[in-house]
Short mmCIF file of C-alpha atoms in Angstrom, two decimals:
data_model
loop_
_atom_site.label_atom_id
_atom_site.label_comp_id
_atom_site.label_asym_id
_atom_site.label_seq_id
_atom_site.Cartn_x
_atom_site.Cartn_y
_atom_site.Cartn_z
CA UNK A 1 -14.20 -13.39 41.06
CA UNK A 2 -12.46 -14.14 37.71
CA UNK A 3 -9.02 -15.22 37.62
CA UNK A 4 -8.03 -15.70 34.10
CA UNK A 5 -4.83 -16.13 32.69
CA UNK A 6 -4.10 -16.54 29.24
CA UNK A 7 -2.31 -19.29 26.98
CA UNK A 8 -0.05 -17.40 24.89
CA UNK A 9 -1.03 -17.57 20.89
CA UNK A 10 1.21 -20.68 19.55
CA UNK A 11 2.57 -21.26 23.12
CA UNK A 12 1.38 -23.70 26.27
CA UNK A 13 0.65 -23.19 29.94
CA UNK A 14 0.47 -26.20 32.48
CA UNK A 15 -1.01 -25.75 35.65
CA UNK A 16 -1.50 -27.99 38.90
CA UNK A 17 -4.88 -29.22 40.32
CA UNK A 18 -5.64 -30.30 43.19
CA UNK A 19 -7.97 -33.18 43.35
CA UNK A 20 -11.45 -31.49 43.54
CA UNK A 21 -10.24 -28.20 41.66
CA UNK A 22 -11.12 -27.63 37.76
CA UNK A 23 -9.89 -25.86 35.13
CA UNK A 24 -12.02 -23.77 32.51
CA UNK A 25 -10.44 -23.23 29.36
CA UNK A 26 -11.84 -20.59 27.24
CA UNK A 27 -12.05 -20.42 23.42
CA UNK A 28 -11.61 -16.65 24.11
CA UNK A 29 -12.13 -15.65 19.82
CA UNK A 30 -14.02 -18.66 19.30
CA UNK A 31 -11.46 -20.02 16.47
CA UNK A 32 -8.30 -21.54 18.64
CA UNK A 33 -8.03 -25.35 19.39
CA UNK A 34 -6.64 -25.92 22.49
CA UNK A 35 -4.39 -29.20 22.94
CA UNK A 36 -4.90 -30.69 26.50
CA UNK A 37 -3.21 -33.22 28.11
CA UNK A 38 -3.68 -34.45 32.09
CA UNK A 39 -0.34 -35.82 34.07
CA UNK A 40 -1.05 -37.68 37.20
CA UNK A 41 0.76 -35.52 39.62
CA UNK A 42 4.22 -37.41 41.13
CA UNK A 43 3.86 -39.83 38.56
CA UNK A 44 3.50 -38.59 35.15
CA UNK A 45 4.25 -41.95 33.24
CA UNK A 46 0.33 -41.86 33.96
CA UNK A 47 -2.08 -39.66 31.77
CA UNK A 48 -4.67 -38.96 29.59
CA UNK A 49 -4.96 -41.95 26.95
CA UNK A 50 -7.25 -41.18 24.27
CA UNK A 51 -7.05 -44.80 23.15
CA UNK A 52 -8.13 -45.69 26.66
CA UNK A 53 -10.82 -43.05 26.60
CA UNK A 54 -12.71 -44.16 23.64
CA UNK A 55 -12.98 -47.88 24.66
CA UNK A 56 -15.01 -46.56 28.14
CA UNK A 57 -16.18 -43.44 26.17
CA UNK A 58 -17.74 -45.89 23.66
CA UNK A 59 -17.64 -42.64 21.26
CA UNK A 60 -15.12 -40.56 19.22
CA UNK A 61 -15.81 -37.48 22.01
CA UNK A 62 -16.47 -36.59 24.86
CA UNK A 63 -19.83 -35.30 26.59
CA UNK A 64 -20.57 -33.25 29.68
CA UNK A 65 -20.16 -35.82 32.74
CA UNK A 66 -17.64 -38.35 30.53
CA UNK A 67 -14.04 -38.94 32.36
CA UNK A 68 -10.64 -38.49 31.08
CA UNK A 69 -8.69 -41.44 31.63
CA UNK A 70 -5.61 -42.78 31.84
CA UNK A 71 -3.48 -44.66 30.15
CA UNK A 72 -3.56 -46.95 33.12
CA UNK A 73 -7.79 -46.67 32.97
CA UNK A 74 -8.31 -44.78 36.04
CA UNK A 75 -10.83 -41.31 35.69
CA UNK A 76 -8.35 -38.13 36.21
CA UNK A 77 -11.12 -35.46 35.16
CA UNK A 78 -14.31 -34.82 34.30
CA UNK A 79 -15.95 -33.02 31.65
CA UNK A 80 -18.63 -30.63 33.89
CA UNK A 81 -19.49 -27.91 31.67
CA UNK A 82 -19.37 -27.59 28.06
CA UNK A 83 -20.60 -24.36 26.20
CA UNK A 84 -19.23 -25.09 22.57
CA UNK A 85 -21.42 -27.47 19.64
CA UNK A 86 -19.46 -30.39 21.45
CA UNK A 87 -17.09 -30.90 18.73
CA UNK A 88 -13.70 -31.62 20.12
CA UNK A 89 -10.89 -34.20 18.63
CA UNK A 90 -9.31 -36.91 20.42
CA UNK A 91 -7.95 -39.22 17.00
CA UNK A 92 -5.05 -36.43 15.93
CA UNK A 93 -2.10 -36.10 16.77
CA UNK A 94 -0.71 -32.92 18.39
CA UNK A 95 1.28 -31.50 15.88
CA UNK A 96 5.23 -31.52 15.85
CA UNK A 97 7.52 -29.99 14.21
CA UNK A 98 8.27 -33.12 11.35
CA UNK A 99 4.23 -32.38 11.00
CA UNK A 100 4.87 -29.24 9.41
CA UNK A 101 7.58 -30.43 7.61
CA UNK A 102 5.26 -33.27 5.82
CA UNK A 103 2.75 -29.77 5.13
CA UNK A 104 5.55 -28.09 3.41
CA UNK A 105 7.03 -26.00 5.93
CA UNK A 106 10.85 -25.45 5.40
CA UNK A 107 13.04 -24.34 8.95
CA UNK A 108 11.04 -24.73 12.73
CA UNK A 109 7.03 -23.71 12.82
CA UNK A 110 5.63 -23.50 16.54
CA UNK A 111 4.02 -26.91 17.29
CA UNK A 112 2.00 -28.56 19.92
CA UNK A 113 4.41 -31.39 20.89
CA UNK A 114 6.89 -28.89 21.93
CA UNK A 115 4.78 -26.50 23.99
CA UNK A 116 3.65 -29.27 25.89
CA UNK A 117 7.22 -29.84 26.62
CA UNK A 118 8.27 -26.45 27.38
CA UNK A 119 4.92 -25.79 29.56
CA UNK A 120 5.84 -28.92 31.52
CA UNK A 121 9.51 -28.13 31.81
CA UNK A 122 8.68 -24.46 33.44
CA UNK A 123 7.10 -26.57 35.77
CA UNK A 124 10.41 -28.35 36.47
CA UNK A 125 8.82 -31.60 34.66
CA UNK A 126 10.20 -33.52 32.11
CA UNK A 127 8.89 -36.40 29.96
CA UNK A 128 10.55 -38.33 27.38
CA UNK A 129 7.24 -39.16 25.20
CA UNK A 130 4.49 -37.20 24.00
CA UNK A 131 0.75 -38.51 24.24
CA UNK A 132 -2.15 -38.41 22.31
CA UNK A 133 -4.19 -35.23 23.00
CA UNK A 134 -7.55 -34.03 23.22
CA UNK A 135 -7.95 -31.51 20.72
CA UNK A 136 -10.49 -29.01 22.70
CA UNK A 137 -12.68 -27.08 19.61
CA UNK A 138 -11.17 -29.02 16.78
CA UNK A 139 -13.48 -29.66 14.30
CA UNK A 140 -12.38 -33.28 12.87
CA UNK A 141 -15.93 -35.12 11.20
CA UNK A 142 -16.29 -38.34 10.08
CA UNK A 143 -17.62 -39.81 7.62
CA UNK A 144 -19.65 -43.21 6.94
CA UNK A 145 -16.65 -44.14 4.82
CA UNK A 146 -14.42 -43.35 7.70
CA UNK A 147 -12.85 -40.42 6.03
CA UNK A 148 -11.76 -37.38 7.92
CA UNK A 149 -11.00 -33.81 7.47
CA UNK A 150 -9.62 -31.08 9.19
CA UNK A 151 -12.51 -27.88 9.39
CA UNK A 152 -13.10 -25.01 10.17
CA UNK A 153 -13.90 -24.23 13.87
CA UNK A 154 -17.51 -24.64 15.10
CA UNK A 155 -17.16 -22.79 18.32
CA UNK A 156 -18.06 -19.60 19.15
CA UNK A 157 -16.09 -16.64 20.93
CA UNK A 158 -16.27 -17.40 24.60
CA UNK A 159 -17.31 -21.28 24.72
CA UNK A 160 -15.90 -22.67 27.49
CA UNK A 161 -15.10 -26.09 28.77
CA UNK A 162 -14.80 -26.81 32.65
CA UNK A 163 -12.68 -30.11 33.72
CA UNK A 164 -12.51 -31.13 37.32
CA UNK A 165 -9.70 -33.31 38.84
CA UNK A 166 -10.85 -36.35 40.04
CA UNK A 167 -7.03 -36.68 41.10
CA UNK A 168 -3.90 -33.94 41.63
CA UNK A 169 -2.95 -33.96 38.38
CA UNK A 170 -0.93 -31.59 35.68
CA UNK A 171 -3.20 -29.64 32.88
CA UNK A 172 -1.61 -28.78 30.05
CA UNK A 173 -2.97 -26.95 27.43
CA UNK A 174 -1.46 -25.66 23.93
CA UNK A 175 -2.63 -22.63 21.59
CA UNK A 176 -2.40 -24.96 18.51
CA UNK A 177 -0.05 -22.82 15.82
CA UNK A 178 -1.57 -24.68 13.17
CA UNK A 179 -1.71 -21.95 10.20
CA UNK A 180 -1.55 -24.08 6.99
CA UNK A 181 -4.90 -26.00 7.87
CA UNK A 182 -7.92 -24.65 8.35
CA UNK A 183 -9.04 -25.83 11.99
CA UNK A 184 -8.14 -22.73 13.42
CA UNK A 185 -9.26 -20.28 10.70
CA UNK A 186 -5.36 -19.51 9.57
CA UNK A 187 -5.66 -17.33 12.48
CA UNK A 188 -3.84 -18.89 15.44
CA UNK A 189 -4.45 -16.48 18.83
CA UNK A 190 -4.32 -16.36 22.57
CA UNK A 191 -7.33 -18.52 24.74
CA UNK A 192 -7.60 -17.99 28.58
CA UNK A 193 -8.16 -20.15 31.41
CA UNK A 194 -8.75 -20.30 35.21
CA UNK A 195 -8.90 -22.43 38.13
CA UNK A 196 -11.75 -23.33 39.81
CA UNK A 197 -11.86 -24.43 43.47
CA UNK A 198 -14.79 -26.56 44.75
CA UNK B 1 7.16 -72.33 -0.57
CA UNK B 2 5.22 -71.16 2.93
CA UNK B 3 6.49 -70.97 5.94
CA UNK B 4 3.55 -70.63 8.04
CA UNK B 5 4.54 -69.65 11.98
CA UNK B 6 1.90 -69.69 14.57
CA UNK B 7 0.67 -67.02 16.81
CA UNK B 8 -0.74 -68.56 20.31
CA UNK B 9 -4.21 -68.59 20.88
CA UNK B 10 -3.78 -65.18 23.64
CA UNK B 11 0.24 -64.53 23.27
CA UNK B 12 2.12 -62.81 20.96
CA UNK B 13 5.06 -62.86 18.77
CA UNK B 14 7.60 -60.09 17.76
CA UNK B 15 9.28 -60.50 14.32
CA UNK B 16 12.79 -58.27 13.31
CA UNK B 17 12.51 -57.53 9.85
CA UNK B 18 14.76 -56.17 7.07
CA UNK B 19 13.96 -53.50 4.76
CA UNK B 20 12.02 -55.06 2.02
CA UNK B 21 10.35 -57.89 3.41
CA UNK B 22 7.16 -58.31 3.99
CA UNK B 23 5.04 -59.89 6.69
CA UNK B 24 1.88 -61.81 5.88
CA UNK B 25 -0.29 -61.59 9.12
CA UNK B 26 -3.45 -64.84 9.14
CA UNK B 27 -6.47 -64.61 10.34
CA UNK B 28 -6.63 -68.63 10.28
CA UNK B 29 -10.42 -69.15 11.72
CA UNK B 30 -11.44 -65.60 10.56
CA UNK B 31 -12.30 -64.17 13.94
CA UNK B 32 -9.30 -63.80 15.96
CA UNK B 33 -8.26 -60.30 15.88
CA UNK B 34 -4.55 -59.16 15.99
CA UNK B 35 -3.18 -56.29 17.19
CA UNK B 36 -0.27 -55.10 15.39
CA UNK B 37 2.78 -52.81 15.94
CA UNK B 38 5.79 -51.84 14.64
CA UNK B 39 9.05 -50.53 16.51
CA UNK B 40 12.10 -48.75 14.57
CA UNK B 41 15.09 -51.54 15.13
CA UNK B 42 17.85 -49.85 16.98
CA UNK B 43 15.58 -46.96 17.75
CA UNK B 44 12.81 -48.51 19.88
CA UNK B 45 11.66 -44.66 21.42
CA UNK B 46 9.81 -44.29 17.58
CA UNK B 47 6.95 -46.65 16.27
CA UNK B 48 3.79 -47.00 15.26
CA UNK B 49 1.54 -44.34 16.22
CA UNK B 50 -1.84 -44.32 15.48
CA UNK B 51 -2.58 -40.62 15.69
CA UNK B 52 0.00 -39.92 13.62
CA UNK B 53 -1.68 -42.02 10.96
CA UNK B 54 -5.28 -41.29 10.88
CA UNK B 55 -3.55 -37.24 10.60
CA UNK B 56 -2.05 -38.60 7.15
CA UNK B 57 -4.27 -40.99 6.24
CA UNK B 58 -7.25 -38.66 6.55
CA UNK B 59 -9.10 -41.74 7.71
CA UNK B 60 -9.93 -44.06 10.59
CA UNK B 61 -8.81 -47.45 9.03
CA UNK B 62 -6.01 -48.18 6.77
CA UNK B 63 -6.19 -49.91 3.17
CA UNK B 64 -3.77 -50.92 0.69
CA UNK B 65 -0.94 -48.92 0.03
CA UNK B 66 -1.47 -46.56 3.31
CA UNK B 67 2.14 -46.23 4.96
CA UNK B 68 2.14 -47.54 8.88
CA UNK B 69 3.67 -43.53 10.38
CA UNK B 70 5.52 -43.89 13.05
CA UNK B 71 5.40 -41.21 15.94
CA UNK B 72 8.04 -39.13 14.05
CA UNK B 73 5.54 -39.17 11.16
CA UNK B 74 7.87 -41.45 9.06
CA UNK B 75 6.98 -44.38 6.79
CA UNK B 76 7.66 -47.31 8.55
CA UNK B 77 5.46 -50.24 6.41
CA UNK B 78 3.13 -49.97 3.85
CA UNK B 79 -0.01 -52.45 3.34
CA UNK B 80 0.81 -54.09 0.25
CA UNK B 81 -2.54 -56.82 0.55
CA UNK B 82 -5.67 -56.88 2.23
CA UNK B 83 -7.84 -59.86 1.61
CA UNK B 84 -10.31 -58.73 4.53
CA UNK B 85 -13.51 -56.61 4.27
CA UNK B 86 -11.07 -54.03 5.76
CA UNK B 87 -12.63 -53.06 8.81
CA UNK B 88 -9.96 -52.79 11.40
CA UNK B 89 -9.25 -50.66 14.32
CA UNK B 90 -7.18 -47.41 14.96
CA UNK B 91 -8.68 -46.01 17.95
CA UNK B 92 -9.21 -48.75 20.87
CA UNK B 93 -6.50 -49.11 23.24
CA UNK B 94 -4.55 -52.55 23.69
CA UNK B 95 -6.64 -54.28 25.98
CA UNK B 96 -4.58 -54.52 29.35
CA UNK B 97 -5.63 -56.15 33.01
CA UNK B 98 -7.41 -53.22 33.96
CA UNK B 99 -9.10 -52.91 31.41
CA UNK B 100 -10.89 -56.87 31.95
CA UNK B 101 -10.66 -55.27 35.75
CA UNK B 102 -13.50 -53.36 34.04
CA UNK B 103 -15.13 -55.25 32.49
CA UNK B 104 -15.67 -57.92 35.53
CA UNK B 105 -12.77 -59.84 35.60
CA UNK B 106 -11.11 -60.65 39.16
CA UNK B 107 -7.63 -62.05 39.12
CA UNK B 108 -5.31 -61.91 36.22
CA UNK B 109 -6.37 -61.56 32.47
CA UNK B 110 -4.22 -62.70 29.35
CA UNK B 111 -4.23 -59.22 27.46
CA UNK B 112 -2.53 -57.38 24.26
CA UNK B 113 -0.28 -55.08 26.47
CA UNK B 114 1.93 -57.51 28.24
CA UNK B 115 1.53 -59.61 25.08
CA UNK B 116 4.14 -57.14 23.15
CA UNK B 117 6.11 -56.20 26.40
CA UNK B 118 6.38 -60.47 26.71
CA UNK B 119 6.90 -60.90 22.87
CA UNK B 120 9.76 -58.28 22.74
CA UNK B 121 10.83 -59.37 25.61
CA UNK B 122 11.64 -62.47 23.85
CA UNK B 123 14.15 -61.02 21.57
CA UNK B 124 15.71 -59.10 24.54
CA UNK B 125 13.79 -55.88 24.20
CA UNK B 126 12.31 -53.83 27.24
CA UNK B 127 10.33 -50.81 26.24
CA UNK B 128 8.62 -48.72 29.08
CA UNK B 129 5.54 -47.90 27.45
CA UNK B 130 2.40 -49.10 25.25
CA UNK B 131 1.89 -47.54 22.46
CA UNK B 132 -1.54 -47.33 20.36
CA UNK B 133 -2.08 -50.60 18.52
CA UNK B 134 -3.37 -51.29 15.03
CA UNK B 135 -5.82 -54.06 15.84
CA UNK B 136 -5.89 -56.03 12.42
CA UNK B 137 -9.83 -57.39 11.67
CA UNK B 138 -11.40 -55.57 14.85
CA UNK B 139 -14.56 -54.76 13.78
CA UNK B 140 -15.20 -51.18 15.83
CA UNK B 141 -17.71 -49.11 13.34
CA UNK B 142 -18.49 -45.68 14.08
CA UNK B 143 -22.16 -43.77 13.67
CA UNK B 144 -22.78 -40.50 12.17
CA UNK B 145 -22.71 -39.65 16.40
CA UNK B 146 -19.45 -40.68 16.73
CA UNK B 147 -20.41 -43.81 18.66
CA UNK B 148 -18.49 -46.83 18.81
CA UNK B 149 -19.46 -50.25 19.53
CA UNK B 150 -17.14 -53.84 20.06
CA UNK B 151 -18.43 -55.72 17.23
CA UNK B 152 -18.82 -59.31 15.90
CA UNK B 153 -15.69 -59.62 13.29
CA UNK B 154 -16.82 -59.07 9.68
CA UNK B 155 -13.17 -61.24 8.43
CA UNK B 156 -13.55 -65.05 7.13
CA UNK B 157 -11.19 -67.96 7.25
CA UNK B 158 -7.71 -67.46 5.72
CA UNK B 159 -8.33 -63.56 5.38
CA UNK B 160 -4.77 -61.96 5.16
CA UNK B 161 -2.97 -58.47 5.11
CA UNK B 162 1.12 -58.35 3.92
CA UNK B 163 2.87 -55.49 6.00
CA UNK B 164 5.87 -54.37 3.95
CA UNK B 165 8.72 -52.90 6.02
CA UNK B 166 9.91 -49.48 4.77
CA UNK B 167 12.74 -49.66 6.96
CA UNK B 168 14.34 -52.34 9.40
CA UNK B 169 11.53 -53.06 12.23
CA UNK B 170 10.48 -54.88 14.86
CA UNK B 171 6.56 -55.88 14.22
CA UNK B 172 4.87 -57.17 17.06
CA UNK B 173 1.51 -58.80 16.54
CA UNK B 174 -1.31 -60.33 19.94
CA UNK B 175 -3.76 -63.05 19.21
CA UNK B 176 -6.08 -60.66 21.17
CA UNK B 177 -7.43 -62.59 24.44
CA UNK B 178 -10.61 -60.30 24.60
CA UNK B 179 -13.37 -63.42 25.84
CA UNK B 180 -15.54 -60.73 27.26
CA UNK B 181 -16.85 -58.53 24.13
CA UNK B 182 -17.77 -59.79 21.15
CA UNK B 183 -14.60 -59.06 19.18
CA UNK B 184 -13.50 -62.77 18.67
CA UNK B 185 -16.81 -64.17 18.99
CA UNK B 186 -15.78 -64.84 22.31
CA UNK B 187 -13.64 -67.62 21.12
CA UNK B 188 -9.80 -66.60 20.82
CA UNK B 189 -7.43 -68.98 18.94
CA UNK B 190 -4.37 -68.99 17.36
CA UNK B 191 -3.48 -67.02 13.95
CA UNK B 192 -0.07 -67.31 11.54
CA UNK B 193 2.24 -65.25 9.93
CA UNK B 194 5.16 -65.85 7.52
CA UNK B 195 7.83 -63.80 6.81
CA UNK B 196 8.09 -62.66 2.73
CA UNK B 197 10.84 -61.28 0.78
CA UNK B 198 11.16 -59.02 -1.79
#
């Protein structure tokens, strides 16, 4: 009984949970990063802190059975299933707009920050900061030195990751439109997700 | 000619600074780690953001002559010295009274967070949110798994960086009061600072 709905190419989607439902976001071509934030429902000065993450994480990413947590430390989700090599980025920041600007860009390119905005704002939700995200499928290594580079994606066409609400909280995801770099192949398309009851 | 100001042993200090000057952060005893930020005066909404750095830095960990980005991707100080090993941190959060909630603590915990709410405070500034901290001599190394571990400090006596503000700022700097992890040898003190000019 498949449900999905898609996340436009170079657009966002947010979507309620309910505590105890999950969402599975699908790397649909295998190339896209999807940005993903988590909004504690009724209170959305409270989400996903990817500085807050890595001190409980104790590592760079997250593995199947980690939380996501909040700026305020508390577990929203957690990562149940995860079909791709693993490799997902949570030290970048979602690109904006001044981003693109910086890569040589001249006039407004599509951007992360602002489709988490907009996805929120169909929701009637409005935020006046933008945090850190969890860059589903991006391919970011490090290096002993420290160094890091933006790659080519690792995933394959249909990996999947499932997160389940350990709280009602707000998913939003993003269809990065990052076209100069190469983390989505210069190829920036649709993914899919769905909602998962218990 | 030094002018030598103290930062408490587990507070911290904000510090308005022109365009141009400088600010020469002390790690007096060598193992007191500082976390640093920097706010845009008049325009407290942009600052320091880490993500935003490590995206142009193409690294985890600044060195000299690396611009602090602030969350609009500008310039906002540059490190002009760095008499350290260089290891500091990008990618842990602030520590805050959950987090020592955590970690064991009952009751109240000194911590970075309501250091800079306290500190700006001080000079009549409210801000309602944490950002990401630069934590100056926290010694956080990452493996080739992208594991990260609270280390022993790798910075001696007297070790120094020199912050140069690329536009008028507010940097805010915490002694941090972490007594739990090994990050301060589990001895926090006081460190200095001293305003330069050009």
């Amino acid at each position: 009984m498949s449900d999905l709905q898609t996340i436009p190419a170079r657009r966002g989607k947010a979507v309620p949970l309910k505590r105890g439902e999950a969402i599975k976001i699908v790397n649909t071509h295998g190339h896209q990063v999807v940005d993903f934030w988590s909004f504690v429902a009724g209170h959305l000065t409270e989400f996903s802190g990817m500085e807050q993450c890595r001190a409980t994480w104790l590592k760079l990413c997250p593995e199947v059975g980690d939380h996501l947590y909040s700026n305020h430390r508390r577990p929203l989700m957690t990562l149940e299933e995860d079909t791709s090599p693993g490799r997902h980025d949570s030290v970048m920041a979602p690109c904006d707009n001044e981003r693109y600007g910086l890569l040589g860009c001249n006039g407004y390119h599509d951007n992360c920050k602002d489709n988490m905005h907009a996805a929120l704002f169909e929701l009637g939700y409005s935020v006046p900061f933008t945090p850190g995200s969890l860059n589903l499928f991006m391919n970011i290594p490090w290096q002993p030195d420290g160094s890091l580079s933006f790659d080519p994606p690792l995933s394959k066409p249909g990996d999947y990751v499932v997160w389940r609400a350990e709280i009602d909280c707000i998913a939003v995801m993003s269809c990065c439109p990052q076209d100069i770099l190469d983390i989505n192949n210069r190829n920036t398309v649709e993914a899919h997700y769905e909602v998962l009851t218990q």
